[in-house]
PDB file of C-alpha atoms in Angstrom:
ATOM      1  CA  UNK A   1     -22.291  73.615 -87.510  1.00 49.00           C
ATOM      2  CA  UNK A   2     -22.553  74.947 -91.063  1.00 56.00           C
ATOM      3  CA  UNK A   3     -19.778  77.529 -90.763  1.00 54.00           C
ATOM      4  CA  UNK A   4     -20.223  78.729 -94.345  1.00 58.00           C
ATOM      5  CA  UNK A   5     -23.854  79.523 -93.540  1.00 64.00           C
ATOM      6  CA  UNK A   6     -22.690  81.373 -90.440  1.00 60.00           C
ATOM      7  CA  UNK A   7     -20.224  83.323 -92.585  1.00 58.00           C
ATOM      8  CA  UNK A   8     -22.980  84.276 -95.033  1.00 63.00           C
ATOM      9  CA  UNK A   9     -25.288  85.280 -92.203  1.00 64.00           C
ATOM     10  CA  UNK A  10     -22.576  87.420 -90.596  1.00 59.00           C
ATOM     11  CA  UNK A  11     -21.832  89.065 -93.938  1.00 57.00           C
ATOM     12  CA  UNK A  12     -25.515  89.895 -94.383  1.00 62.00           C
ATOM     13  CA  UNK A  13     -25.642  91.269 -90.847  1.00 60.00           C
ATOM     14  CA  UNK A  14     -22.604  93.472 -91.431  1.00 54.00           C
ATOM     15  CA  UNK A  15     -24.219  94.757 -94.638  1.00 56.00           C
ATOM     16  CA  UNK A  16     -27.482  95.678 -92.909  1.00 56.00           C
ATOM     17  CA  UNK A  17     -26.414  99.286 -92.373  1.00 46.00           C
ATOM     18  CA  UNK A  18     -24.377 101.642 -94.556  1.00 40.00           C
ATOM     19  CA  UNK A  19     -21.384 101.621 -92.195  1.00 41.00           C
ATOM     20  CA  UNK A  20     -21.002  98.845 -89.629  1.00 42.00           C
ATOM     21  CA  UNK A  21     -18.290  98.749 -86.978  1.00 42.00           C
ATOM     22  CA  UNK A  22     -17.633  95.131 -86.039  1.00 42.00           C
ATOM     23  CA  UNK A  23     -15.635  93.556 -83.249  1.00 41.00           C
ATOM     24  CA  UNK A  24     -12.650  93.265 -85.571  1.00 43.00           C
ATOM     25  CA  UNK A  25     -12.571  97.055 -85.760  1.00 46.00           C
ATOM     26  CA  UNK A  26     -13.418  97.366 -89.455  1.00 46.00           C
ATOM     27  CA  UNK A  27     -15.898  99.816 -90.926  1.00 47.00           C
ATOM     28  CA  UNK A  28     -17.701  98.033 -93.750  1.00 44.00           C
ATOM     29  CA  UNK A  29     -19.284  99.820 -96.686  1.00 50.00           C
ATOM     30  CA  UNK A  30     -19.401  96.998 -99.256  1.00 57.00           C
ATOM     31  CA  UNK A  31     -20.030  93.275 -99.317  1.00 59.00           C
ATOM     32  CA  UNK A  32     -16.399  92.263 -99.882  1.00 59.00           C
ATOM     33  CA  UNK A  33     -15.321  94.228 -96.837  1.00 60.00           C
ATOM     34  CA  UNK A  34     -18.256  92.853 -94.864  1.00 59.00           C
ATOM     35  CA  UNK A  35     -17.237  89.309 -95.827  1.00 60.00           C
ATOM     36  CA  UNK A  36     -13.697  89.972 -94.630  1.00 61.00           C
ATOM     37  CA  UNK A  37     -15.088  91.342 -91.366  1.00 62.00           C
ATOM     38  CA  UNK A  38     -17.197  88.205 -91.004  1.00 60.00           C
ATOM     39  CA  UNK A  39     -14.119  86.012 -91.558  1.00 61.00           C
ATOM     40  CA  UNK A  40     -12.241  87.925 -88.894  1.00 60.00           C
ATOM     41  CA  UNK A  41     -15.139  87.457 -86.508  1.00 60.00           C
ATOM     42  CA  UNK A  42     -15.109  83.711 -87.200  1.00 60.00           C
ATOM     43  CA  UNK A  43     -11.367  83.652 -86.607  1.00 59.00           C
ATOM     44  CA  UNK A  44     -11.962  85.367 -83.278  1.00 60.00           C
ATOM     45  CA  UNK A  45     -14.353  82.532 -82.454  1.00 61.00           C
ATOM     46  CA  UNK A  46     -11.802  79.920 -83.573  1.00 59.00           C
ATOM     47  CA  UNK A  47     -13.909  78.764 -86.532  1.00 57.00           C
ATOM     48  CA  UNK A  48     -12.115  80.233 -89.549  1.00 50.00           C
ATOM     49  CA  UNK A  49     -10.235  77.025 -90.399  1.00 50.00           C
ATOM     50  CA  UNK A  50     -13.556  75.364 -91.220  1.00 50.00           C
ATOM     51  CA  UNK A  51     -14.344  77.710 -94.130  1.00 49.00           C
ATOM     52  CA  UNK A  52     -13.493  75.891 -97.344  1.00 46.00           C
ATOM     53  CA  UNK A  53     -10.194  77.085 -98.802  1.00 40.00           C
ATOM     54  CA  UNK A  54      -9.865  79.991 -96.353  1.00 46.00           C
ATOM     55  CA  UNK A  55      -6.849  79.104 -94.222  1.00 44.00           C
ATOM     56  CA  UNK A  56      -5.615  80.999 -91.207  1.00 45.00           C
ATOM     57  CA  UNK A  57      -2.498  82.075 -93.113  1.00 45.00           C
ATOM     58  CA  UNK A  58      -4.536  83.538 -95.981  1.00 45.00           C
ATOM     59  CA  UNK A  59      -6.840  85.206 -93.471  1.00 46.00           C
ATOM     60  CA  UNK A  60      -3.838  86.765 -91.719  1.00 47.00           C
ATOM     61  CA  UNK A  61      -2.584  88.012 -95.101  1.00 41.00           C
ATOM     62  CA  UNK A  62      -5.966  89.589 -95.856  1.00 48.00           C
ATOM     63  CA  UNK A  63      -6.098  91.176 -92.429  1.00 47.00           C
ATOM     64  CA  UNK A  64      -2.559  92.596 -92.469  1.00 49.00           C
ATOM     65  CA  UNK A  65      -2.810  93.824 -96.071  1.00 49.00           C
ATOM     66  CA  UNK A  66      -6.196  95.440 -95.482  1.00 46.00           C
ATOM     67  CA  UNK A  67      -6.047  99.130 -94.609  1.00 51.00           C
ATOM     68  CA  UNK A  68      -9.316 100.239 -92.969  1.00 49.00           C
ATOM     69  CA  UNK A  69      -7.833 103.711 -92.542  1.00 49.00           C
ATOM     70  CA  UNK A  70      -8.056 104.089 -96.314  1.00 52.00           C
ATOM     71  CA  UNK A  71     -11.796 103.458 -96.245  1.00 51.00           C
ATOM     72  CA  UNK A  72     -12.883 104.992 -92.928  1.00 54.00           C
ATOM     73  CA  UNK A  73     -11.929 108.511 -93.957  1.00 55.00           C
ATOM     74  CA  UNK A  74     -12.488 111.335 -91.471  1.00 64.00           C
ATOM     75  CA  UNK A  75     -14.153 113.405 -94.201  1.00 70.00           C
ATOM     76  CA  UNK A  76     -17.590 112.869 -95.654  1.00 74.00           C
ATOM     77  CA  UNK A  77     -16.592 112.028 -99.230  1.00 79.00           C
ATOM     78  CA  UNK A  78     -19.183 112.300-101.982  1.00 83.00           C
ATOM     79  CA  UNK A  79     -19.147 112.618-105.747  1.00 87.00           C
ATOM     80  CA  UNK A  80     -19.410 116.347-106.506  1.00 91.00           C
ATOM     81  CA  UNK A  81     -18.937 116.698-110.271  1.00 94.00           C
ATOM     82  CA  UNK A  82     -17.359 115.476-113.482  1.00 94.00           C
ATOM     83  CA  UNK A  83     -15.378 118.009-115.522  1.00 95.00           C
ATOM     84  CA  UNK A  84     -15.261 117.681-119.319  1.00 96.00           C
ATOM     85  CA  UNK A  85     -13.469 119.783-121.933  1.00 95.00           C
ATOM     86  CA  UNK A  86     -15.077 120.434-125.296  1.00 96.00           C
ATOM     87  CA  UNK A  87     -14.346 122.154-128.594  1.00 95.00           C
ATOM     88  CA  UNK A  88     -17.871 123.571-128.311  1.00 96.00           C
ATOM     89  CA  UNK A  89     -19.188 123.571-124.747  1.00 97.00           C
ATOM     90  CA  UNK A  90     -22.655 124.812-125.709  1.00 97.00           C
ATOM     91  CA  UNK A  91     -23.100 122.152-128.401  1.00 97.00           C
ATOM     92  CA  UNK A  92     -21.819 119.438-126.074  1.00 98.00           C
ATOM     93  CA  UNK A  93     -24.263 120.533-123.381  1.00 98.00           C
ATOM     94  CA  UNK A  94     -27.116 120.373-125.886  1.00 98.00           C
ATOM     95  CA  UNK A  95     -26.111 116.816-126.764  1.00 98.00           C
ATOM     96  CA  UNK A  96     -26.605 115.673-123.168  1.00 98.00           C
ATOM     97  CA  UNK A  97     -29.778 117.756-122.859  1.00 97.00           C
ATOM     98  CA  UNK A  98     -31.374 116.607-126.120  1.00 96.00           C
ATOM     99  CA  UNK A  99     -30.370 112.948-125.929  1.00 96.00           C
ATOM    100  CA  UNK A 100     -30.380 112.184-122.214  1.00 96.00           C
ATOM    101  CA  UNK A 101     -32.693 114.807-120.765  1.00 95.00           C
ATOM    102  CA  UNK A 102     -29.978 116.642-118.851  1.00 97.00           C
ATOM    103  CA  UNK A 103     -30.845 120.034-117.384  1.00 97.00           C
ATOM    104  CA  UNK A 104     -28.735 123.153-117.900  1.00 98.00           C
ATOM    105  CA  UNK A 105     -27.884 124.756-114.566  1.00 97.00           C
ATOM    106  CA  UNK A 106     -25.793 127.741-115.602  1.00 97.00           C
ATOM    107  CA  UNK A 107     -23.460 129.275-118.157  1.00 96.00           C
ATOM    108  CA  UNK A 108     -20.277 131.129-117.358  1.00 96.00           C
ATOM    109  CA  UNK A 109     -18.652 133.742-119.548  1.00 94.00           C
ATOM    110  CA  UNK A 110     -20.082 136.500-121.711  1.00 89.00           C
ATOM    111  CA  UNK A 111     -20.237 137.058-124.602  1.00 90.00           C
ATOM    112  CA  UNK A 112     -18.071 133.946-125.099  1.00 92.00           C
ATOM    113  CA  UNK A 113     -19.251 130.992-123.019  1.00 95.00           C
ATOM    114  CA  UNK A 114     -16.384 129.458-121.068  1.00 96.00           C
ATOM    115  CA  UNK A 115     -18.320 126.766-119.205  1.00 98.00           C
ATOM    116  CA  UNK A 116     -21.758 125.159-119.188  1.00 98.00           C
ATOM    117  CA  UNK A 117     -22.902 123.293-116.086  1.00 98.00           C
ATOM    118  CA  UNK A 118     -25.555 120.609-116.462  1.00 97.00           C
ATOM    119  CA  UNK A 119     -27.351 118.120-114.248  1.00 97.00           C
ATOM    120  CA  UNK A 120     -27.093 114.698-115.874  1.00 96.00           C
ATOM    121  CA  UNK A 121     -29.293 112.240-114.005  1.00 93.00           C
ATOM    122  CA  UNK A 122     -28.348 113.785-110.673  1.00 92.00           C
ATOM    123  CA  UNK A 123     -24.655 114.169-111.526  1.00 93.00           C
ATOM    124  CA  UNK A 124     -23.248 117.673-111.936  1.00 96.00           C
ATOM    125  CA  UNK A 125     -21.173 117.938-115.111  1.00 97.00           C
ATOM    126  CA  UNK A 126     -18.946 120.912-115.944  1.00 97.00           C
ATOM    127  CA  UNK A 127     -18.369 121.285-119.687  1.00 97.00           C
ATOM    128  CA  UNK A 128     -15.481 123.669-120.232  1.00 97.00           C
ATOM    129  CA  UNK A 129     -14.819 125.475-123.485  1.00 96.00           C
ATOM    130  CA  UNK A 130     -11.369 124.163-124.366  1.00 94.00           C
ATOM    131  CA  UNK A 131      -8.781 126.737-125.428  1.00 92.00           C
ATOM    132  CA  UNK A 132      -7.238 126.601-128.874  1.00 89.00           C
ATOM    133  CA  UNK A 133      -4.498 124.020-129.120  1.00 88.00           C
ATOM    134  CA  UNK A 134      -6.094 121.590-126.667  1.00 89.00           C
ATOM    135  CA  UNK A 135      -5.185 118.043-127.657  1.00 88.00           C
ATOM    136  CA  UNK A 136      -7.986 115.678-128.724  1.00 85.00           C
ATOM    137  CA  UNK A 137      -8.973 112.699-126.603  1.00 81.00           C
ATOM    138  CA  UNK A 138      -6.392 109.916-126.612  1.00 81.00           C
ATOM    139  CA  UNK A 139      -7.066 106.892-128.752  1.00 81.00           C
ATOM    140  CA  UNK A 140      -8.420 103.845-126.959  1.00 80.00           C
ATOM    141  CA  UNK A 141      -7.193 102.111-124.926  1.00 82.00           C
ATOM    142  CA  UNK A 142      -5.691 104.759-122.654  1.00 80.00           C
ATOM    143  CA  UNK A 143      -5.111 105.370-118.969  1.00 83.00           C
ATOM    144  CA  UNK A 144      -7.375 107.442-116.753  1.00 84.00           C
ATOM    145  CA  UNK A 145     -11.133 107.755-117.083  1.00 86.00           C
ATOM    146  CA  UNK A 146     -12.362 105.252-119.665  1.00 88.00           C
ATOM    147  CA  UNK A 147     -16.040 106.080-120.048  1.00 92.00           C
ATOM    148  CA  UNK A 148     -19.179 107.557-118.501  1.00 94.00           C
ATOM    149  CA  UNK A 149     -21.791 104.999-117.430  1.00 95.00           C
ATOM    150  CA  UNK A 150     -25.469 105.984-117.545  1.00 96.00           C
ATOM    151  CA  UNK A 151     -28.097 103.646-116.128  1.00 95.00           C
ATOM    152  CA  UNK A 152     -31.295 103.168-118.127  1.00 95.00           C
ATOM    153  CA  UNK A 153     -34.561 101.374-117.405  1.00 95.00           C
ATOM    154  CA  UNK A 154     -34.810  99.614-120.779  1.00 96.00           C
ATOM    155  CA  UNK A 155     -31.710  99.011-122.896  1.00 97.00           C
ATOM    156  CA  UNK A 156     -33.752  98.164-126.006  1.00 97.00           C
ATOM    157  CA  UNK A 157     -35.565 101.508-125.881  1.00 97.00           C
ATOM    158  CA  UNK A 158     -32.337 103.354-125.088  1.00 97.00           C
ATOM    159  CA  UNK A 159     -30.593 101.729-128.048  1.00 97.00           C
ATOM    160  CA  UNK A 160     -33.426 102.695-130.401  1.00 97.00           C
ATOM    161  CA  UNK A 161     -33.391 106.225-128.972  1.00 97.00           C
ATOM    162  CA  UNK A 162     -29.697 106.863-129.657  1.00 97.00           C
ATOM    163  CA  UNK A 163     -30.037 105.351-133.122  1.00 97.00           C
ATOM    164  CA  UNK A 164     -32.861 107.779-133.897  1.00 96.00           C
ATOM    165  CA  UNK A 165     -30.548 110.642-132.929  1.00 96.00           C
ATOM    166  CA  UNK A 166     -27.907 109.406-135.373  1.00 96.00           C
ATOM    167  CA  UNK A 167     -25.331 108.885-132.634  1.00 97.00           C
ATOM    168  CA  UNK A 168     -22.269 106.798-133.436  1.00 97.00           C
ATOM    169  CA  UNK A 169     -22.623 103.335-131.939  1.00 97.00           C
ATOM    170  CA  UNK A 170     -19.422 101.765-130.663  1.00 96.00           C
ATOM    171  CA  UNK A 171     -21.038  98.463-129.757  1.00 96.00           C
ATOM    172  CA  UNK A 172     -24.638  97.300-129.888  1.00 96.00           C
ATOM    173  CA  UNK A 173     -26.553  95.609-127.109  1.00 97.00           C
ATOM    174  CA  UNK A 174     -24.256  93.281-125.200  1.00 96.00           C
ATOM    175  CA  UNK A 175     -25.558  90.804-122.634  1.00 96.00           C
ATOM    176  CA  UNK A 176     -22.553  90.950-120.324  1.00 95.00           C
ATOM    177  CA  UNK A 177     -24.180  88.547-117.881  1.00 93.00           C
ATOM    178  CA  UNK A 178     -27.755  87.611-116.925  1.00 92.00           C
ATOM    179  CA  UNK A 179     -28.087  90.777-114.831  1.00 92.00           C
ATOM    180  CA  UNK A 180     -26.285  93.353-117.000  1.00 96.00           C
ATOM    181  CA  UNK A 181     -26.925  94.626-120.545  1.00 97.00           C
ATOM    182  CA  UNK A 182     -24.894  97.422-122.128  1.00 97.00           C
ATOM    183  CA  UNK A 183     -24.514  99.637-125.180  1.00 97.00           C
ATOM    184  CA  UNK A 184     -21.510 101.864-125.898  1.00 97.00           C
ATOM    185  CA  UNK A 185     -21.807 105.065-127.917  1.00 97.00           C
ATOM    186  CA  UNK A 186     -19.546 107.971-128.793  1.00 96.00           C
ATOM    187  CA  UNK A 187     -20.400 111.371-127.340  1.00 96.00           C
ATOM    188  CA  UNK A 188     -19.051 114.860-128.017  1.00 96.00           C
ATOM    189  CA  UNK A 189     -15.279 115.265-128.325  1.00 94.00           C
ATOM    190  CA  UNK A 190     -14.736 111.512-128.398  1.00 92.00           C
ATOM    191  CA  UNK A 191     -16.230 110.823-124.966  1.00 93.00           C
ATOM    192  CA  UNK A 192     -17.256 107.179-124.608  1.00 94.00           C
ATOM    193  CA  UNK A 193     -20.652 106.693-122.992  1.00 96.00           C
ATOM    194  CA  UNK A 194     -21.984 103.398-121.703  1.00 97.00           C
ATOM    195  CA  UNK A 195     -25.715 102.856-121.381  1.00 97.00           C
ATOM    196  CA  UNK A 196     -26.446 100.027-118.996  1.00 96.00           C
ATOM    197  CA  UNK A 197     -29.470  98.217-117.685  1.00 96.00           C
ATOM    198  CA  UNK A 198     -29.106  96.226-114.488  1.00 94.00           C
ATOM    199  CA  UNK A 199     -31.542  93.354-114.084  1.00 92.00           C
ATOM    200  CA  UNK A 200     -32.487  91.386-110.959  1.00 87.00           C
ATOM    201  CA  UNK A 201     -30.171  88.464-110.309  1.00 80.00           C
ATOM    202  CA  UNK A 202     -31.765  85.273-111.660  1.00 73.00           C
TER     203      UNK A 202
END
């Protein structure tokens, strides 16, 4: 029996739906978790010791250190919004609108705008007018959110587009691997923005 092939087939099976409850009692939402679930199923069948470097002791460690309760949350978690602070909320909103085709949803505050809400590629972004005395963005590298990643269809066209707008380029086109190409630029208030194109795996 080709146990590795069985493992791969089980992993694919456990990935066939968004959330799969397997005999091991794990809810799987990603391939790594599905692979672990497949290993546990093979262990249940007494076959785990045949999988390359995966020993029963390492499998037990993975199983005991894994916390499915941290993934199978009782609440329906979704990404709701990203909240930015800006020296000029209106100008920052126009940057995302003019460069990336974002759509303004609403403005709060009158006559002084306190917040602009935009739709950026399906993501709701709050841009708050920062009060006087607000500290600038920390110098890189820093903890917390590192950058915003925006997917594009063609990285070459995207790179030319941001250059035409005179936007500061942090790094030009980078072929990270055969299936990922990126460009990093600087947005309003020092925000780092990654443009990325994902390609089919070769």
